[in-house]
C-alpha positions in Angstrom: -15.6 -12.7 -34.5 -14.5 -11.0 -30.9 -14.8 -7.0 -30.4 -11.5 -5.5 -30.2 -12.4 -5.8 -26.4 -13.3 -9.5 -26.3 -10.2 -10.2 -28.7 -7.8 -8.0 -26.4 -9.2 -9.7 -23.2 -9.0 -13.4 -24.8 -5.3 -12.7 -25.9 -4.9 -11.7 -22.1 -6.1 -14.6 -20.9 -4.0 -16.8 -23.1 -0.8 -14.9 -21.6 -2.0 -15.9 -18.7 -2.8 -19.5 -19.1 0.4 -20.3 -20.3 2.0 -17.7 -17.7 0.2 -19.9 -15.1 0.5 -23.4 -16.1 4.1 -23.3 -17.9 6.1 -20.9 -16.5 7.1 -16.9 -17.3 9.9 -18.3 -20.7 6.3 -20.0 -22.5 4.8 -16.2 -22.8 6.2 -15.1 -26.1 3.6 -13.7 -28.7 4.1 -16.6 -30.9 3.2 -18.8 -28.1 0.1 -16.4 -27.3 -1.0 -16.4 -31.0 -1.0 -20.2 -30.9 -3.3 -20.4 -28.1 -5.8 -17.8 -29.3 -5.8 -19.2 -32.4 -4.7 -16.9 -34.8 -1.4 -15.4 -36.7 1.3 -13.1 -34.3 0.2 -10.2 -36.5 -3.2 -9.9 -34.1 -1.3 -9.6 -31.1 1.2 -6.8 -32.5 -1.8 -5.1 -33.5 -3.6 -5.2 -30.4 -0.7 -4.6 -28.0 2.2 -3.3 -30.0 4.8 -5.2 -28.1 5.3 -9.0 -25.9 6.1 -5.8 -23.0 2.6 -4.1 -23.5 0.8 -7.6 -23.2 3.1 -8.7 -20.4 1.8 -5.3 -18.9 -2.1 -5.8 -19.4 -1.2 -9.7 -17.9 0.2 -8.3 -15.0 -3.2 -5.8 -14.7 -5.3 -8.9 -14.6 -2.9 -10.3 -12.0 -3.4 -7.0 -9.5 -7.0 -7.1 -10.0 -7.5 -10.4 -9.1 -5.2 -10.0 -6.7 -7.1 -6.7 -5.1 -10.6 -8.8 -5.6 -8.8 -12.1 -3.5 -8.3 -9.7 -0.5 -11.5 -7.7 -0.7 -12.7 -10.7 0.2 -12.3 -10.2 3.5 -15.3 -8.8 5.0 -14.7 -5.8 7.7 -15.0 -6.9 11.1 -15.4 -5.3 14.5 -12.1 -6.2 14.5 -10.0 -4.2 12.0 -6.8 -6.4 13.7 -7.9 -9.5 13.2 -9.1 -8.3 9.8 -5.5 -7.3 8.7 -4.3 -10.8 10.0 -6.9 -11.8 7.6 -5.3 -9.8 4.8 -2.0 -11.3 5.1 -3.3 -15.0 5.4 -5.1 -13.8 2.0 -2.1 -12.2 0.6 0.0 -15.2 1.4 -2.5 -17.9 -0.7 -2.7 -16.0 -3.6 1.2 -15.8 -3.6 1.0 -19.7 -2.8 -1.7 -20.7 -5.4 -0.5 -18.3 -8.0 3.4 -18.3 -8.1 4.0 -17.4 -11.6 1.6 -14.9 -11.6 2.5 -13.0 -8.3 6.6 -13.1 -9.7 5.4 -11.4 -13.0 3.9 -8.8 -11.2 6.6 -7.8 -8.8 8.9 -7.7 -11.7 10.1 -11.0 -9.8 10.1 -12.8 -13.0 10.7 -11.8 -16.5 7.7 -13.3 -19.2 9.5 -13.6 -21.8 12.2 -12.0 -21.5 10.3 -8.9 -20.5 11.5 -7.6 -17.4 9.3 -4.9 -15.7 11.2 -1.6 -14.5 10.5 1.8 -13.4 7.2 3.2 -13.6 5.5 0.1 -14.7 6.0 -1.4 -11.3 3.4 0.4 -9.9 0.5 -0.8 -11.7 -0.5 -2.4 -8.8 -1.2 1.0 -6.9 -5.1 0.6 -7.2 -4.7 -2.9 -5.0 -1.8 -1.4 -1.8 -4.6 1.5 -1.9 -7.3 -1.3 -0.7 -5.0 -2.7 1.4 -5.0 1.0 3.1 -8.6 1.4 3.9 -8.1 -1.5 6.1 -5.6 0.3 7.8 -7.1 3.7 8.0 -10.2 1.3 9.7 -7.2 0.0 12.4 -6.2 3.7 12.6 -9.6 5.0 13.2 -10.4 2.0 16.1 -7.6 3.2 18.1 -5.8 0.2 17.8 -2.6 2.1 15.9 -1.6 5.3 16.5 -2.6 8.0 14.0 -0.7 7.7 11.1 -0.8 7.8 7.1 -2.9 4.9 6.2 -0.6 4.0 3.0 2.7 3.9 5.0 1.0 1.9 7.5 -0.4 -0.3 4.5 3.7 -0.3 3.0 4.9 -1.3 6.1 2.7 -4.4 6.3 3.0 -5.2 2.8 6.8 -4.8 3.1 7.1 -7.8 5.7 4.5 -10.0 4.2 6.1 -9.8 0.9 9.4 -9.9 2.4 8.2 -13.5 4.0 6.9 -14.7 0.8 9.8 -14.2 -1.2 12.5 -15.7 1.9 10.0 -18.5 1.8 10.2 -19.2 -1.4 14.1 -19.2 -1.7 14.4 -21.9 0.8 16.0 -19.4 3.4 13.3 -19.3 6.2 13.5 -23.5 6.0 16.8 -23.5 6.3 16.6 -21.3 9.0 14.7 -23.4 10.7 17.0 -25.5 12.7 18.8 -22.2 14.0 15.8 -20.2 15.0 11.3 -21.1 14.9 9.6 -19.1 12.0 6.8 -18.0 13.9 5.0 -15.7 11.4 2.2 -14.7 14.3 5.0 -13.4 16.4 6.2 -11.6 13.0 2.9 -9.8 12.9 2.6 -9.5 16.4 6.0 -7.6 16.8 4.7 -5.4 14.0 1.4 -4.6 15.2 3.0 -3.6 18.8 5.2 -1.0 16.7 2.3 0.2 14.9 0.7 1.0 18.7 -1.2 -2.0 19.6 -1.5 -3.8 22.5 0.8 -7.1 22.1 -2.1 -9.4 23.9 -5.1 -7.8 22.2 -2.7 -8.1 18.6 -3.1 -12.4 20.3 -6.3 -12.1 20.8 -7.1 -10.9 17.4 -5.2 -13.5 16.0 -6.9 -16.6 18.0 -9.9 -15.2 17.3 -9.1 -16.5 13.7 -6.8 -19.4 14.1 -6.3 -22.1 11.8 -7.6 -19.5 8.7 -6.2 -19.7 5.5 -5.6 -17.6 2.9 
């Protein structure tokens, strides 16, 4: 038989798989039972409530998530590395859609809709994304400021893209104005206090990376 650890994680994975391969409506705790293998009655007793796993679910997701962009190893450029992050940030999005809606309260597994404090159980991962900043910060290449508002600003547009992608509304942009995400980051990096050409350079140096 599982320890109440192995039996918690298992159930968490089995929210997940059908998070993953079915969509947010298959993750209801008789669905989750099913796939572990056992009566509903084991997952009220681990979790209380379809929210609590849903939480622990969207846990896993920011871990892996934090773990997919730690990934990147520092550079001597911390530029180019944050380039880096957002190709990173923009696969995991792409190869895990489900997943990434769940955890920006996006989607709603089951009918369980993340709200309020709960939405920021992905801290531990935008705090990651800030050490990469504070490198940037450090390197002269932006001017001095908090490394976590730096680290919101960038997440803010990166996220922002994913989610106009995924509506259609950047495509159907596209025969009014070129989506040019380099020039997105570019135009950001220059506000931050870089240099537009070495923001280019730090880009090419990378071209045709993927997240």
């Amino acid at each position: 038989m599982p320890t109440p650890a192995g039996r918690r994680d298992a159930l968490v994975d089995a929210a997940l798989r059908l998070l993953e391969t079915e969509g947010p409506e298959a993750v209801t705790v008789r669905r989750v039972a099913q796939h572990y293998g056992s009566s509903t009655m084991v997952v009220y007793s681990e979790f209380g409530s379809l929210g609590a796993l849903v939480d622990a679910v969207v846990v896993a997701g920011f871990g892996a998530l934090r773990e997919h962009l730690l990934a990147v190893e520092p550079s001597p450029d911390p530029v180019t590395d944050l380039w880096l992050l957002a190709l990173a940030y923009t696969g995991f999005a792409e190869h895990r859609p489900h997943l990434y809606d769940a955890m920006y309260g996006a989607s709603a597994p089951g009918g369980h809709r993340r709200t309020g404090e709960q939405l920021l159980l992905g801290l531990d991962t935008f705090r990651a994304y800030a050490d990469y900043c504070a490198r940037a910060v450090a390197a002269g290449r932006l001017r001095p400021a908090e490394p976590l508002e730096i680290a919101l600003d960038l997440w803010t547009v990166v996220h922002g893209r994913i989610m106009l992608e995924r509506s259609g509304l950047l495509g159907a942009l596209g025969s009014i104005i070129r989506d040019d995400p380099v020039r997105t980051f570019e135009t950001l990096m220059t506000g931050l206090g870089d240099d537009p050409a070495r923001v280019r350079a730090s880009v090419a140096a990378v071209a045709g990376a993927v997240g």
